[in-house]
Amino acid sequence: MLKQRVITALILLAVIIGVLALGGTTAWGVLMLPVMALAIHEWTRLLGRQASPALPISLAVAIAYGAWRSDATPAPEWLVPVLGIGVLAWIFVAFRSVFRVRPSCSSPWLAAFSMLLLWVSLFELRNLGAGVLISAMAIVWLADIGAYFSGRAFGRRKLAPRVSPGKTWEGVAGGAVLCIGTALVVARAGAGAAEGSLPLFSTVVAQHLGLIGMAIVLMLLVLLSVMGDLYESLLKRHAGVKDSGTCLPGHGGMFDRIDALVPTMPLCLLIWLLMVH
């Protein structure tokens, strides 16, 4: 199992790095299309639903959006309210589901809309620069790494034992500390960097909102990433399965790998657009 996980992770990493290094926003958007489609399919199956027009319609909208946004112009202004509505809708359904310990919405359209917003967010973050995209996604990765190690070392108080028994409040705190601490170090280092250096999400937030504002934003993103993981865990528990799918050997399904990105990346893009525009 470990060998499979490592091989799969290395292949995925090589593909992502290759596309980011050699391709532009369009190539990245094309790469993310099957990711979105697989995740919608897996999410819909966890809800007990099979075929739905939500999947092909979402793909068609994403392809049309990518073709329309093929240049490097700023994101359209109407994207701000759409992102806000999408994030709030996901928060309402996910938090209500986790607190009630059962899914509060079984519509495949929520899965399609949420994943479409994730695709759009990843597309637009890449349009802002590879550094912005990677640094935004790194918030989730650092939060997960910090939560894993601090949870194993200090975890005592269960976060949501009826949903995911392994998660603890100490793990959440450790993830937040690692994420915010790393961002503070990077922001301090970036303060002395030359103008025109590679922009990063956390450093730009710090420039607009200050270090305290940056810490608050990152804390909110960490909490949403944890809730994204909890929500998917709830769906899997309700469906009686261990993984959302089998498309990634050693890792499970695509939804398993991007569940924390679903709420966090649209919020990252929303925050960026509100700051910069």
PDB file of C-alpha atoms in Angstrom, residues 46 233-243:
ATOM      1  CA  LEU A  46     -21.564   8.975  -2.157  1.00  0.00           C
ATOM      2  CA  SER A 233     -15.673  11.725   5.818  1.00  0.00           C
ATOM      3  CA  LEU A 234     -19.329  12.076   6.747  1.00  0.00           C
ATOM      4  CA  LEU A 235     -20.446  11.302   3.196  1.00  0.00           C
ATOM      5  CA  LYS A 236     -18.241   8.190   3.120  1.00  0.00           C
ATOM      6  CA  ARG A 237     -19.468   7.045   6.545  1.00  0.00           C
ATOM      7  CA  HIS A 238     -23.071   7.551   5.447  1.00  0.00           C
ATOM      8  CA  ALA A 239     -22.417   5.593   2.222  1.00  0.00           C
ATOM      9  CA  GLY A 240     -20.564   2.852   4.115  1.00  0.00           C
ATOM     10  CA  VAL A 241     -17.325   3.088   2.124  1.00  0.00           C
ATOM     11  CA  LYS A 242     -13.690   3.712   3.042  1.00  0.00           C
ATOM     12  CA  ASP A 243     -12.730   5.753  -0.023  1.00  0.00           C
TER      13      ASP A 243
END
